[in-house]
XYZ file of C-alpha atoms in Angstrom:
317
model
C 0.261 -0.150 -0.176
C 1.547 3.315 -0.936
C 1.984 5.949 1.846
C 2.258 9.933 2.008
C 4.171 11.798 4.668
C 4.129 15.659 4.445
C 5.908 17.689 6.886
C 3.886 21.031 7.097
C 7.025 23.504 8.626
C 5.917 22.356 12.206
C 4.950 18.572 11.915
C 4.471 15.834 10.129
C 2.049 13.677 9.228
C 0.845 10.628 6.982
C -2.146 11.300 4.738
C -3.525 8.969 1.673
C -2.226 9.412 -1.701
C -5.783 11.089 -3.021
C -5.657 13.822 -0.271
C -2.129 14.323 -1.513
C -2.890 14.355 -4.988
C -5.934 16.851 -4.234
C -3.752 19.522 -2.234
C -3.583 22.974 -4.196
C -0.254 24.167 -1.911
C 3.457 22.547 -2.075
C 4.230 21.437 0.959
C 8.022 22.383 2.288
C 8.730 18.529 2.477
C 6.805 15.587 1.432
C 7.649 11.807 1.362
C 5.874 8.978 -1.329
C 6.579 5.291 -0.542
C 5.166 2.895 -2.963
C 4.925 -0.559 -2.951
C 6.523 -1.410 -6.064
C 3.671 -4.409 -6.342
C 0.927 -2.972 -6.797
C -0.792 -1.599 -10.192
C -0.668 1.999 -9.054
C 3.226 2.124 -8.250
C 3.489 3.549 -11.845
C 0.409 6.523 -11.151
C 2.558 7.250 -8.082
C 5.920 7.625 -9.274
C 4.803 9.415 -12.221
C 3.854 12.110 -9.599
C 6.804 13.747 -9.164
C 7.132 16.468 -12.024
C 9.980 16.266 -14.521
C 10.952 13.097 -13.339
C 13.762 11.326 -16.619
C 12.573 8.369 -17.735
C 15.320 6.631 -16.674
C 14.608 7.171 -13.650
C 11.284 6.232 -13.608
C 11.982 2.763 -15.333
C 14.963 2.468 -12.430
C 12.572 2.939 -9.756
C 10.360 0.624 -10.897
C 12.611 -2.161 -12.099
C 12.971 -5.131 -9.499
C 16.672 -6.264 -9.769
C 19.355 -3.159 -8.630
C 22.130 -2.864 -6.782
C 23.509 -0.215 -4.735
C 23.922 3.256 -7.141
C 23.756 6.953 -6.655
C 22.935 8.668 -9.968
C 22.334 12.567 -10.559
C 20.135 13.001 -13.314
C 19.124 16.943 -13.996
C 17.524 18.649 -10.576
C 17.656 15.448 -8.746
C 19.312 12.245 -7.855
C 18.652 8.345 -8.213
C 19.818 6.616 -4.816
C 19.255 2.715 -4.465
C 20.107 1.264 -1.122
C 20.618 -2.186 0.183
C 19.322 -3.285 3.869
C 17.989 -6.169 6.203
C 14.653 -7.269 5.278
C 11.671 -7.555 7.990
C 11.745 -11.137 10.168
C 8.664 -12.011 8.318
C 10.068 -11.853 4.746
C 12.197 -14.833 4.049
C 11.897 -15.089 0.492
C 15.071 -14.113 -1.903
C 18.302 -12.168 -0.931
C 18.326 -10.802 2.482
C 19.290 -8.146 1.634
C 16.453 -6.007 0.550
C 16.233 -3.017 -1.793
C 14.587 0.128 -1.624
C 15.025 2.853 -4.369
C 14.755 6.429 -4.069
C 14.153 9.615 -5.968
C 15.012 13.090 -4.505
C 14.829 16.395 -5.434
C 14.059 19.857 -3.415
C 11.397 19.072 -0.888
C 9.955 15.785 -2.164
C 11.287 11.724 -2.324
C 9.343 9.311 -3.900
C 10.321 5.587 -3.133
C 9.599 1.988 -4.203
C 10.551 -1.041 -2.560
C 9.517 -4.157 -3.656
C 9.981 -5.805 -0.157
C 9.347 -4.536 3.305
C 12.993 -3.323 4.173
C 13.581 -3.525 8.573
C 14.306 -0.037 8.680
C 11.379 1.696 7.219
C 9.386 1.270 10.484
C 11.845 3.118 12.262
C 12.200 6.055 9.327
C 8.933 6.656 9.050
C 8.535 6.505 13.440
C 11.719 9.776 13.180
C 9.333 11.391 10.203
C 6.243 11.589 12.042
C 7.831 12.595 15.043
C 8.990 15.691 12.959
C 13.009 15.171 12.755
C 13.244 14.506 9.397
C 12.576 17.723 7.390
C 14.473 17.524 3.949
C 15.230 14.908 1.412
C 18.843 14.671 2.971
C 17.438 13.891 5.966
C 15.464 11.296 4.961
C 18.158 10.006 2.731
C 20.645 10.029 5.721
C 17.798 8.391 7.974
C 17.799 5.266 5.643
C 21.415 5.073 5.639
C 22.001 5.116 9.197
C 19.267 3.038 9.979
C 20.520 0.081 7.496
C 23.990 0.501 8.577
C 23.248 0.394 12.136
C 21.224 -2.877 11.776
C 23.580 -4.466 9.464
C 26.722 -4.224 11.421
C 25.610 -6.645 14.385
C 24.754 -8.950 11.722
C 28.294 -8.662 9.976
C 29.826 -8.946 13.516
C 28.352 -11.963 14.217
C 29.757 -13.762 11.359
C 32.943 -12.916 12.688
C 32.143 -14.135 15.782
C 30.865 -17.615 14.236
C 34.151 -17.952 12.693
C 35.797 -17.682 15.765
C 33.603 -20.666 17.350
C 34.566 -22.531 14.824
C 37.892 -22.315 14.891
C 38.247 -22.421 18.612
C 36.170 -25.938 18.378
C 38.636 -27.232 15.366
C 41.547 -27.484 17.664
C 39.637 -29.579 20.288
C 36.955 -31.594 18.812
C 36.810 -30.561 14.467
C 32.698 -31.369 15.357
C 31.097 -32.924 12.139
C 28.769 -30.028 11.600
C 31.889 -27.231 10.956
C 31.542 -27.641 7.684
C 28.121 -27.207 6.956
C 28.487 -23.921 9.208
C 31.443 -22.359 7.403
C 29.697 -23.228 4.049
C 26.291 -20.930 5.460
C 28.721 -18.307 6.539
C 30.702 -17.631 3.279
C 27.611 -17.673 1.533
C 26.570 -15.063 4.006
C 29.356 -13.358 3.633
C 29.498 -13.418 -0.128
C 26.019 -11.925 -0.426
C 26.185 -9.226 2.184
C 29.405 -8.288 0.388
C 27.977 -8.136 -2.243
C 25.937 -5.127 -2.146
C 27.580 -3.554 0.813
C 30.845 -2.312 -1.132
C 28.463 -0.521 -4.222
C 26.697 0.771 -1.376
C 29.612 2.408 0.420
C 30.541 3.987 -3.159
C 27.096 5.392 -3.542
C 26.741 7.176 -0.572
C 30.612 8.785 -0.719
C 29.194 10.339 -4.474
C 26.085 11.248 -2.896
C 27.574 12.897 0.136
C 30.037 14.862 -2.083
C 27.287 15.378 -4.767
C 26.599 18.916 -5.464
C 22.841 18.840 -4.686
C 21.349 22.245 -3.052
C 18.851 20.060 -1.008
C 21.912 18.281 0.915
C 22.892 20.431 3.729
C 26.244 19.823 5.696
C 24.710 17.841 8.622
C 23.462 15.435 5.729
C 26.473 15.212 4.647
C 28.254 14.394 7.661
C 25.749 11.725 8.275
C 26.109 9.864 4.894
C 29.859 9.965 4.887
C 29.405 8.412 8.783
C 27.381 5.696 7.045
C 30.102 5.546 4.106
C 32.574 4.560 6.396
C 30.932 2.129 8.274
C 29.891 0.235 4.707
C 33.496 0.300 4.055
C 34.493 -1.419 7.512
C 31.769 -3.432 7.368
C 33.037 -4.587 3.863
C 36.542 -4.931 5.035
C 35.245 -7.468 7.387
C 33.039 -9.067 4.801
C 36.169 -9.778 2.957
C 37.800 -11.227 6.305
C 35.459 -13.169 6.762
C 35.064 -14.677 3.066
C 38.652 -15.413 3.344
C 39.419 -17.043 6.931
C 36.144 -19.372 5.942
C 37.989 -20.401 2.686
C 40.702 -21.389 5.110
C 38.712 -23.163 7.563
C 37.380 -25.088 4.789
C 40.371 -26.171 3.991
C 41.433 -26.537 7.442
C 38.092 -29.020 7.795
C 39.089 -30.874 4.677
C 42.077 -31.833 6.157
C 40.621 -32.976 9.215
C 38.380 -35.099 7.753
C 41.483 -36.738 4.936
C 43.441 -37.027 8.178
C 40.473 -39.173 10.015
C 39.901 -41.205 7.435
C 43.777 -42.251 6.907
C 43.573 -42.759 10.371
C 40.370 -45.139 10.102
C 42.046 -46.623 7.066
C 45.163 -47.067 9.101
C 43.553 -49.179 11.852
C 41.811 -51.176 9.636
C 45.435 -51.894 7.774
C 46.884 -52.929 11.547
C 43.775 -55.355 12.163
C 44.083 -56.853 8.789
C 47.703 -57.459 9.201
C 47.669 -58.978 13.044
C 44.781 -61.575 11.522
C 46.786 -62.216 8.042
C 49.311 -64.884 9.194
C 46.232 -66.190 12.095
C 44.821 -66.751 8.907
C 47.105 -68.203 7.380
C 47.704 -70.854 10.090
C 44.274 -71.646 10.868
C 43.994 -72.391 6.457
C 46.802 -74.319 7.028
C 45.882 -76.645 10.080
C 42.313 -76.854 8.305
C 43.320 -78.655 5.086
C 41.008 -82.253 4.831
C 44.076 -84.016 4.145
C 46.123 -86.885 5.954
C 49.101 -86.252 8.023
C 48.081 -83.075 9.544
C 49.912 -82.995 13.138
C 48.015 -83.630 16.526
C 44.744 -84.235 14.481
C 43.821 -86.421 17.371
C 45.111 -85.359 20.078
C 42.623 -83.492 22.682
C 44.449 -80.770 23.698
C 45.323 -79.649 19.936
C 42.263 -77.230 19.350
C 43.378 -75.799 22.795
C 46.699 -75.462 21.406
C 46.027 -73.951 18.287
C 43.954 -71.405 19.799
C 47.063 -70.433 22.292
C 49.623 -70.341 19.632
C 46.981 -67.822 17.761
C 47.060 -65.273 20.697
C 50.611 -65.698 21.307
C 50.925 -64.566 17.870
C 48.452 -62.030 17.843
C 49.561 -60.847 21.071
C 53.851 -60.331 19.366
C 52.365 -58.444 16.417
C 50.080 -55.734 18.149
C 53.182 -55.468 20.626
C 55.282 -54.771 17.473
C 52.726 -52.505 16.576
C 52.733 -50.515 19.571
C 56.726 -50.397 20.076
C 57.014 -49.108 16.731
C 54.266 -46.344 17.390
C 52.123 -46.869 14.120
C 49.252 -45.683 16.144
C 50.375 -42.168 16.941
């Protein structure tokens, strides 16, 4: 559903799209947010006067990457942030597209952004008074929400690396693969988002105030730090995966060694029992009452001697 927020200079309030279109006076600042899946999204977006066709197409595009492009009197900004908890479909980072110009911002999203509620609350409290405030607030809320998730990836790797030196858990390989895939997915959008925020903070837009530029630069710096941490997580995940692979190969080699030792112990015993078990004449002590237990004793002595030799030569270490 489309939402419209209007700041009249003293306070902000939410009105319906119909009431906004029926207004004859221009508000000091208005923000129109449209749901990209609704049929009226194109009509809502087209309410921005003199919007370039390229910006209109970019606002309604379903697949986007973070970017900042100055177009005439306005700017097109695409940002990515965490999605809401009730939407688990698709990429974990949800896109929001914003067209900003003097006194007006039009935004479009196809999935629910987790930072949306916080930003709308700031808008209704009267803390957002111009396009620069709105974009800076989105950038700050997105980076603040992403920061703990990125740190959690590193903490998860720390736990796995500690477990490797102690137990080498079987679930470590799956967990490392999940962390690496998440880090790659985050970094794919965090790195260009940093560039987009830096470009916007340096843009020659008269609707950007000095404090807005500072907030945008701060958000860009946090994106840069997160991108570096994600790159480190990806490299550490690759190393941990290799270590797990080596550990698994070592375990398999150890198991194969144990099987080989058992086979070497029983090989002479099998030869002896096979030799004495032939159905031919002339087998010594074939009719002696103590012969069976005598052969058993010889086999036990041979097994103990061979096993002792393996222990003395440290084959099991």
